Amino acid sequence: MNKETLRPMLFDCLKDYSAQKLAKDVVAGIIVAIIALPLSIALALASGVGPEEGIFTAIVAGFLISLFGGSRVQIAGPTAAFATIVAGIVATSGMDGLIVATILAGVLLIVMGLLGVGSLIKFIPFTITTGFTAGIAVTIVIGQIKDFLGLTYPEGVKPVETIEKVRAIAENIETINVQALLVGVVCLAFLFIWPKFSKKVPGSLIAVIVGILLVKGLNLTVNTIGDLYTIRSGLPTLHLPQFSVGLIREQFSNGVTIAILAAIESLLSCVVADGMINSRHRSNQELVAQGVGNIGSALFGGIPATGAIARTAANIKNGGRSPIAGMVHAIVLVFVLIFLMPYAALIPMPTIAAILFQVAYNMCGIKTVGLLLKRAPKSDVLVLTATFVLTVVFDLVVAIEFGMLAACVLFMKSMADESEIRGWKYFGDKDEDKDHIDMKVVPEYVRVYEITGPMFFGAAGLISRISLKNFTEVLILRMRSVPSVDATAMQAMEMLLERCREQGVTMILAHVNEQPMQTMEHGGFAERVGKENFAAHIDDALKRAEEIHFGRK
């Protein structure tokens, strides 16, 4: 492993840093802090801890992950992915259990980064990440129905598991508070309508203000954060748990789950960010930073953290281009914690529930799930559905374990179905292969890539390496040696097609085999590429490229 792999991206960004770049990063950092404030509070409450723990996490983990991270623009903090598992740990083992689990996760993340595991995250199929993400979204919604409806549970009823929460809601639905429901509905409406009027001011902040005005202005009988939690302002302080062999053993599996989730979500966020700024992150350094950030968060009273795609995207859209923006975001939250935290007591609980409903909607990927159910092979649909159901009914550990096992078994079956014994045809040197691309005349405006082997979740990342030049007009993908494709690979192909369209490049696919062709037709990909852009042979593909080139003149 070269040294550059484990160098924080901040060092590179500072080489040509300027006052103009600093100004953009500061503005982006302030805006992201405003977005992160209500989200951090809401996610902390959904995780079964107090509102200040969410701010502590955004400050400590946000600063450390930006300082040591492998991405230029990653913004870290508490995310919805951890809410269910954190709430379960707090309910059964208290804050000491959560601190130990988070520190264990941090150590595992650092070890993963040092061992170069960052590149192996790609072997987790897209169907599994989509399935458990949608499952987490559903569990968040179920967990917030109580506060959204203003339900009252009998003394001692504190459901932890999702199914228990559903049962408690059904048994106590007659205690609904119409005033709480009104506040929740109005805030939810503002969350979805406000972005149409302004994208600069986050809808969550407007919802908080509207919720406070409704409850205070109309003197409504609705629970606020201050009614249920003791709000304290002040900087986070060091807190060491009571370590014991028994507690470490008890929390080890939770630590592994948190580490895997943090790794997956942070690196997915990095990949999305790379596409937005045309950069390339350092996955192993990012894992090390995630580990350091989670250990710091746990020791200073926070909860697990990871890269947040929504906040990272907001950072990019507002001009942030270096880790300085993430560090500014953390510093701004320090001032909020010291001077404005007491006002958090006024926020109504239905408003928090509404914010989390929107978070769940944004993370569940309804469109993506719908497309996968329509277009993906049956084996991938099975994995997605099973992962989703197991996440909701049981937990993430069971869901990920089953999903990976099922994906591997189904993949091996797919490869076995495609295998056959053929006699060898000897060509000698490659130059004697009349079909080799070196024997063809390829114009400058055409780029040809030959894909060899099955396109599945472990190899789908290779598609992102396909590059297009400014003068490229046609991209030819030669697929004579591709026996099969899966949903993860098709998602990568969809992204490549979108990139081609944005750059005015026509995609042509040559010699597509039976299984890949069926998958492309079933999902509508073939239609989007255009039937005329499928060629039986490389010669036909080059002729089609020539037609496209001269047709543009």
XYZ file of C-alpha atoms in Angstrom:
553
model
C 0.000 0.000 0.000
C 1.494 3.358 -0.944
C 1.783 6.179 1.570
C -0.551 8.433 -0.364
C -3.447 6.076 0.315
C -3.309 6.915 4.008
C -2.773 10.665 3.780
C -5.615 12.990 4.848
C -7.091 14.877 1.899
C -6.758 18.128 3.866
C -2.979 18.105 3.259
C -3.490 18.090 -0.517
C -6.176 20.790 -0.389
C -3.949 23.169 1.567
C -1.202 23.110 -1.087
C -2.987 25.592 -3.367
C -5.449 27.034 -0.835
C -6.448 30.679 -1.205
C -8.541 33.357 0.513
C -11.210 32.920 -2.169
C -11.475 29.171 -1.474
C -11.576 29.856 2.266
C -14.491 32.271 1.820
C -16.464 29.643 -0.129
C -15.712 26.948 2.455
C -16.774 29.203 5.342
C -20.102 30.053 3.663
C -20.733 26.370 2.858
C -19.809 25.346 6.411
C -22.240 27.843 7.962
C -25.107 26.725 5.688
C -24.437 23.036 6.395
C -24.385 23.756 10.148
C -27.847 25.341 9.859
C -29.061 22.217 8.037
C -27.342 19.865 10.497
C -28.747 21.508 13.651
C -32.379 20.273 13.556
C -31.357 16.982 11.936
C -28.779 16.241 14.647
C -31.338 16.903 17.381
C -34.023 14.824 15.653
C -31.701 11.878 15.000
C -30.429 11.930 18.583
C -33.992 11.738 19.921
C -34.789 8.917 17.476
C -31.718 7.124 18.854
C -33.063 7.243 22.411
C -30.624 9.871 23.736
C -30.929 13.562 24.547
C -30.823 16.375 21.951
C -27.377 17.608 22.993
C -25.843 14.206 22.206
C -26.736 14.789 18.564
C -24.948 18.157 18.571
C -21.922 16.642 20.375
C -21.705 14.036 17.605
C -21.887 16.577 14.784
C -19.215 18.710 16.473
C -16.653 16.105 17.545
C -17.077 13.487 14.820
C -17.759 16.138 12.162
C -14.520 17.977 12.947
C -12.299 14.896 13.289
C -13.603 13.174 10.152
C -13.075 16.330 8.092
C -9.596 16.783 9.589
C -8.406 13.226 8.910
C -10.783 12.201 6.087
C -10.054 10.863 2.645
C -12.660 13.052 0.910
C -12.500 16.728 0.017
C -16.131 17.459 0.826
C -17.500 14.782 3.178
C -19.676 16.106 6.020
C -20.096 13.678 8.917
C -22.485 13.473 11.831
C -25.344 11.373 13.205
C -27.397 9.679 10.505
C -30.676 7.787 10.345
C -28.885 4.510 9.572
C -27.805 4.201 13.218
C -31.035 5.302 14.912
C -32.623 1.888 15.398
C -29.516 0.042 16.554
C -28.448 2.891 18.885
C -31.912 3.053 20.455
C -31.760 -0.699 21.100
C -28.318 -0.489 22.732
C -29.326 2.454 24.953
C -32.549 0.710 26.005
C -30.797 -2.523 27.005
C -27.274 -1.450 28.053
C -27.464 2.286 28.705
C -24.968 4.922 27.607
C -21.972 2.902 28.833
C -22.967 0.098 26.484
C -23.311 2.547 23.594
C -19.921 4.135 24.312
C -18.199 0.741 24.369
C -19.952 -0.368 21.130
C -19.026 2.893 19.378
C -15.389 2.742 20.508
C -15.175 -0.874 19.332
C -16.631 0.228 15.979
C -14.055 3.028 15.788
C -11.173 0.642 16.429
C -12.514 -1.785 13.810
C -12.833 1.037 11.264
C -9.233 2.122 11.850
C -8.035 -1.477 11.463
C -10.123 -1.839 8.273
C -8.523 1.292 6.849
C -4.977 0.223 7.773
C -5.557 -3.199 6.212
C -6.858 -1.646 2.986
C -10.403 -2.967 3.339
C -11.884 0.212 1.841
C -11.824 -1.223 -1.660
C -13.636 -4.382 -0.490
C -16.816 -2.523 0.443
C -17.767 -2.753 -3.247
C -18.420 -6.463 -2.695
C -21.608 -5.628 -0.769
C -24.310 -5.754 -3.468
C -26.473 -2.743 -4.298
C -29.595 -4.806 -3.576
C -28.479 -5.400 0.027
C -27.667 -1.739 0.740
C -30.959 -0.690 -0.877
C -32.901 -3.323 1.089
C -31.584 -2.503 4.529
C -31.676 1.254 3.896
C -35.374 1.011 3.001
C -35.878 -1.200 6.055
C -34.223 1.360 8.338
C -36.478 4.063 6.870
C -39.575 2.023 7.753
C -38.354 1.422 11.322
C -37.750 5.162 11.757
C -41.277 5.976 10.580
C -42.798 3.380 12.935
C -40.703 4.723 15.806
C -41.982 8.279 15.281
C -45.706 7.566 14.905
C -46.182 7.839 18.701
C -44.901 11.436 18.844
C -46.521 12.429 15.533
C -49.944 11.351 16.808
C -49.268 12.439 20.395
C -50.077 8.969 21.747
C -49.828 8.187 25.463
C -48.552 4.793 26.588
C -49.334 3.215 29.998
C -46.657 3.368 32.696
C -43.873 0.890 32.012
C -44.648 0.429 28.310
C -41.375 1.243 26.526
C -41.202 -0.805 23.329
C -37.759 -1.300 21.792
C -38.237 -3.678 18.855
C -40.130 -2.501 15.773
C -42.841 -5.144 16.093
C -43.328 -4.155 19.761
C -43.756 -0.534 18.682
C -46.400 -1.495 16.115
C -48.278 -3.437 18.781
C -48.066 -0.519 21.251
C -49.361 1.932 18.627
C -52.316 -0.319 17.805
C -53.193 -0.856 21.473
C -53.061 2.851 22.355
C -54.359 4.491 19.165
C -57.419 5.827 21.048
C -55.122 8.186 23.029
C -54.382 10.228 19.893
C -53.811 13.959 20.517
C -55.482 15.887 17.679
C -53.494 19.029 18.518
C -50.209 17.120 18.216
C -51.370 15.620 14.904
C -52.219 19.119 13.626
C -48.733 20.422 14.482
C -47.121 17.378 12.871
C -49.143 17.654 9.647
C -48.477 21.387 9.264
C -44.723 20.926 9.870
C -44.604 17.985 7.442
C -46.329 20.108 4.798
C -43.753 22.877 5.265
C -40.913 20.358 4.968
C -42.059 19.219 1.523
C -43.425 22.527 0.191
C -40.766 24.960 1.427
C -37.954 23.819 -0.962
C -40.118 24.959 -3.898
C -39.865 28.524 -2.608
C -36.305 28.578 -1.248
C -33.383 26.171 -1.405
C -31.074 28.406 0.614
C -32.904 28.119 3.953
C -33.468 24.469 4.985
C -37.072 23.356 5.344
C -36.276 21.617 8.653
C -35.350 24.961 10.233
C -38.593 26.527 8.974
C -40.574 23.546 10.313
C -38.981 24.002 13.753
C -39.915 27.699 13.809
C -43.472 26.998 12.599
C -43.916 24.229 15.168
C -42.779 26.457 18.059
C -45.046 29.314 16.928
C -48.050 26.996 16.643
C -47.634 25.470 20.095
C -46.771 28.717 21.895
C -49.007 31.031 19.860
C -52.123 28.867 20.106
C -51.255 27.535 23.589
C -51.601 23.935 22.407
C -51.234 20.942 24.722
C -48.393 19.276 22.854
C -45.213 17.709 24.266
C -41.993 19.603 23.532
C -38.385 18.480 23.906
C -38.228 20.414 27.190
C -41.182 18.434 28.573
C -39.417 15.120 28.056
C -35.695 15.950 28.296
C -33.435 18.115 30.432
C -31.657 20.551 28.130
C -28.146 21.624 29.040
C -25.808 23.904 27.149
C -22.036 23.765 27.345
C -19.161 22.045 25.622
C -18.956 18.247 25.564
C -16.768 16.754 28.278
C -14.688 13.585 28.376
C -16.609 10.575 29.659
C -14.959 7.200 30.166
C -17.281 4.207 30.559
C -16.838 1.403 33.053
C -14.975 -1.026 30.819
C -15.267 -4.721 31.578
C -14.588 -7.898 29.654
C -18.260 -8.824 29.928
C -19.442 -5.469 28.520
C -16.935 -5.625 25.654
C -18.032 -9.172 24.799
C -21.687 -8.141 25.023
C -21.256 -5.130 22.722
C -18.815 -6.636 20.211
C -21.488 -7.672 17.690
C -23.066 -4.208 17.938
C -19.643 -2.666 17.354
C -19.190 -4.777 14.212
C -22.629 -3.716 12.916
C -21.918 -0.032 13.568
C -18.513 -0.329 11.866
C -19.972 -2.002 8.770
C -22.768 0.555 8.535
C -20.370 3.466 9.005
C -18.033 2.074 6.347
C -20.794 1.456 3.814
C -22.593 4.763 4.280
C -19.453 6.908 4.418
C -17.913 5.355 1.302
C -21.226 5.530 -0.594
C -21.373 9.214 0.320
C -17.789 9.646 -0.915
C -18.650 7.997 -4.252
C -21.668 10.300 -4.711
C -19.515 13.318 -3.822
C -16.788 12.233 -6.269
C -19.320 12.255 -9.083
C -20.508 15.750 -8.120
C -17.042 17.386 -8.010
C -15.157 15.115 -10.449
C -12.715 13.989 -7.758
C -11.526 10.722 -6.244
C -11.593 9.948 -2.534
C -9.171 7.771 -0.549
C -11.342 5.015 0.821
C -8.871 3.582 3.334
C -8.006 6.988 4.768
C -11.730 7.719 5.028
C -12.214 4.540 7.083
C -9.391 5.568 9.423
C -11.006 8.999 9.828
C -14.399 7.413 10.504
C -12.769 5.321 13.215
C -11.070 8.307 14.848
C -14.293 10.340 14.606
C -16.430 7.634 16.223
C -13.983 7.079 19.082
C -13.879 10.846 19.689
C -17.674 11.095 19.539
C -18.115 8.254 22.040
C -15.589 9.684 24.523
C -17.229 13.125 24.447
C -20.830 12.043 24.928
C -21.893 11.567 21.307
C -23.367 8.683 19.332
C -22.107 6.819 16.224
C -21.440 8.989 13.180
C -20.700 8.560 9.516
C -20.651 10.540 6.288
C -24.060 12.045 5.587
C -24.980 12.119 1.902
C -27.573 14.918 2.229
C -25.265 17.226 4.185
C -22.321 16.399 1.911
C -24.411 17.273 -1.159
C -25.510 20.535 0.482
C -21.870 21.366 1.171
C -20.942 20.825 -2.476
C -23.910 22.797 -3.831
C -23.006 25.756 -1.616
C -19.388 25.922 -2.776
C -17.501 23.761 -0.266
C -14.455 22.190 -1.880
C -12.140 21.248 0.978
C -12.326 19.653 4.441
C -12.180 23.188 5.883
C -15.941 23.478 5.200
C -16.659 20.447 7.400
C -14.479 21.845 10.171
C -16.267 25.227 9.951
C -19.615 23.406 10.189
C -18.459 21.833 13.469
C -17.189 25.152 14.880
C -20.488 26.920 14.071
C -22.349 24.180 15.955
C -20.142 24.858 18.995
C -21.490 28.426 19.115
C -25.037 27.114 18.705
C -24.482 24.655 21.559
C -23.233 27.359 23.899
C -25.641 30.195 23.099
C -28.804 28.732 21.523
C -29.224 25.231 22.979
C -31.793 26.245 25.658
C -34.207 27.241 22.875
C -34.228 23.601 21.683
C -36.527 22.881 24.663
C -39.319 24.706 22.794
C -39.316 22.363 19.785
C -42.539 20.244 19.682
C -42.104 16.475 19.485
C -44.486 16.200 16.461
C -42.114 18.569 14.618
C -39.203 16.244 15.365
C -41.311 13.321 14.112
C -42.159 15.215 10.909
C -38.459 15.951 10.255
C -37.642 12.264 10.711
C -40.494 11.268 8.394
C -38.860 13.369 5.682
C -35.442 11.878 6.473
C -36.938 8.388 6.158
C -38.623 9.282 2.857
C -35.371 10.655 1.421
C -33.307 7.663 2.498
C -35.708 4.869 1.543
C -35.226 5.400 -2.202
C -38.765 4.551 -3.267
C -37.978 5.150 -6.951
C -34.836 3.026 -6.799
C -36.639 0.183 -5.049
C -39.484 0.369 -7.572
C -37.089 0.234 -10.520
C -35.192 -2.700 -9.018
C -38.398 -4.640 -8.410
C -39.383 -4.028 -12.053
C -36.068 -4.449 -13.811
C -33.712 -6.577 -11.712
C -33.368 -10.358 -12.116
C -35.571 -12.414 -9.766
C -32.575 -13.437 -7.657
C -31.725 -9.793 -6.929
C -35.360 -8.997 -6.109
C -35.334 -11.909 -3.643
C -32.207 -10.589 -1.901
C -33.602 -7.038 -1.743
C -36.970 -8.160 -0.348
C -35.471 -10.519 2.223
C -32.996 -7.895 3.439
C -35.778 -5.325 3.765
C -38.124 -7.648 5.695
C -35.388 -8.939 8.016
C -34.266 -5.372 8.811
C -37.793 -4.408 9.853
C -38.747 -7.618 11.662
C -35.388 -8.506 13.243
C -32.317 -6.267 12.942
C -29.523 -5.171 10.629
C -27.099 -7.893 11.701
C -29.472 -10.662 10.613
C -30.435 -8.759 7.446
C -26.865 -8.138 6.257
C -25.709 -11.674 7.127
C -28.627 -13.281 5.271
C -28.374 -10.838 2.358
C -24.669 -11.529 1.800
C -25.145 -15.294 2.087
C -28.113 -15.268 -0.313
C -26.296 -12.995 -2.793
C -23.243 -15.290 -2.830
C -25.298 -18.473 -3.246
C -27.445 -16.981 -6.026
C -24.384 -15.568 -7.769
C -22.669 -18.941 -7.724
C -25.828 -20.526 -9.152
C -25.903 -17.870 -11.884
C -22.268 -18.602 -12.776
C -22.926 -22.348 -12.756
C -25.877 -21.918 -15.116
C -23.671 -19.989 -17.535
C -20.747 -22.437 -17.445
C -20.138 -24.915 -20.243
C -17.297 -26.968 -21.691
C -15.971 -25.909 -25.083
C -13.036 -27.024 -27.168
C -10.241 -24.462 -27.307
C -9.656 -22.480 -30.455
C -5.996 -21.584 -30.723
C -5.129 -18.165 -32.104
C -1.523 -18.020 -30.984
C -0.444 -14.410 -30.514
C -3.228 -11.858 -29.990
C -2.331 -10.175 -33.273
C -3.466 -13.335 -35.049
C -6.972 -12.851 -33.584
C -8.696 -11.049 -36.443
C -11.313 -9.792 -34.014
C -8.806 -8.226 -31.603
C -9.320 -4.475 -31.300
C -5.657 -3.866 -32.187
C -6.516 -5.151 -35.668
C -9.295 -2.582 -36.118
C -9.176 1.045 -37.241
C -10.691 3.077 -34.410
C -11.273 6.799 -35.122
C -10.249 9.380 -32.515
C -13.872 10.262 -31.740
C -14.578 6.654 -30.679
C -13.556 5.005 -27.382
C -13.770 1.214 -27.137
C -13.773 -0.768 -23.897
C -13.878 -4.556 -23.825
C -15.459 -6.024 -20.697
C -14.409 -9.525 -19.727
C -16.060 -11.758 -17.162
C -19.354 -11.570 -15.263
C -20.550 -8.090 -14.296
C -21.696 -8.542 -10.712
C -21.571 -6.534 -7.515
C -17.873 -7.225 -6.968
C -16.862 -5.986 -10.411
C -19.424 -3.224 -10.978
C -17.002 -0.586 -9.686
C -14.818 -1.124 -12.767
C -17.504 0.549 -14.891
C -16.919 3.843 -13.063
C -13.327 3.811 -14.375
C -14.472 4.215 -17.969
C -13.283 7.645 -19.060
C -14.550 9.947 -21.785
C -12.460 12.591 -23.536
C -13.655 16.031 -24.595
C -13.573 14.914 -28.226
C -15.338 11.574 -27.622
C -18.572 11.214 -29.576
C -19.174 7.478 -29.299
C -18.454 4.958 -26.542
C -18.432 1.295 -27.566
C -18.691 -1.386 -24.879
C -17.678 -4.756 -26.249
C -19.360 -7.487 -24.184
C -18.635 -10.748 -25.983
C -16.955 -12.147 -22.835
C -19.668 -11.086 -20.370
C -21.853 -14.111 -19.504
C -24.133 -12.345 -16.992
C -24.938 -9.077 -15.216
C -26.676 -8.362 -11.913
C -28.617 -5.390 -10.483
C -25.530 -3.683 -9.042
C -23.786 -3.783 -12.414
C -26.926 -2.520 -14.155
C -27.075 0.412 -11.715
C -23.481 1.248 -12.674
C -24.398 0.947 -16.374
C -27.346 3.312 -15.845
C -24.997 5.866 -14.261
C -22.561 5.483 -17.168
C -25.372 6.008 -19.684
C -26.453 9.140 -17.825
C -22.867 10.417 -17.870
C -22.670 9.771 -21.628
C -25.893 11.722 -22.227
C -24.673 14.661 -20.159
C -21.505 14.821 -22.279
C -23.270 14.262 -25.596
C -21.744 10.817 -26.125
C -23.661 7.941 -27.776
C -23.271 4.517 -26.162
C -23.063 1.435 -28.385
C -22.999 -2.123 -27.036
C -21.424 -4.847 -29.148
C -21.995 -8.605 -28.930
C -24.246 -8.653 -25.865
C -24.877 -12.212 -24.699
C -28.271 -13.733 -23.886
C -28.525 -13.198 -20.096
C -27.200 -9.603 -20.133
C -29.521 -8.797 -23.059
C -32.562 -10.191 -21.234
C -31.716 -8.162 -18.137
C -31.224 -4.993 -20.189
C -34.524 -5.487 -22.029
C -36.432 -6.390 -18.859
C -35.242 -3.243 -17.108
C -35.819 -0.895 -20.044
C -32.088 -0.160 -20.329
C -31.977 -1.459 -23.902
C -34.775 0.926 -24.871
C -32.961 3.885 -23.301
C -29.764 3.013 -25.169
C -31.726 2.489 -28.400
C -32.100 -0.765 -30.309
C -30.119 0.752 -33.155
C -27.136 1.084 -30.800
C -26.827 -2.658 -30.178
C -24.428 -4.337 -32.593
C -23.840 -8.028 -33.198
C -20.123 -7.541 -33.930
C -17.397 -4.977 -33.313
C -17.299 -4.196 -37.051
C -21.012 -3.351 -36.960
C -20.441 -1.170 -33.898
C -17.657 0.779 -35.640
C -19.891 1.274 -38.695
C -22.678 2.577 -36.465
C -20.186 4.961 -34.801
C -19.199 6.258 -38.235
C -22.872 6.884 -39.099
C -23.360 8.833 -35.856
C -20.216 10.901 -36.446
C -21.069 11.933 -40.006
C -24.738 12.375 -39.083
C -23.720 15.163 -36.701
C -21.958 17.138 -39.404
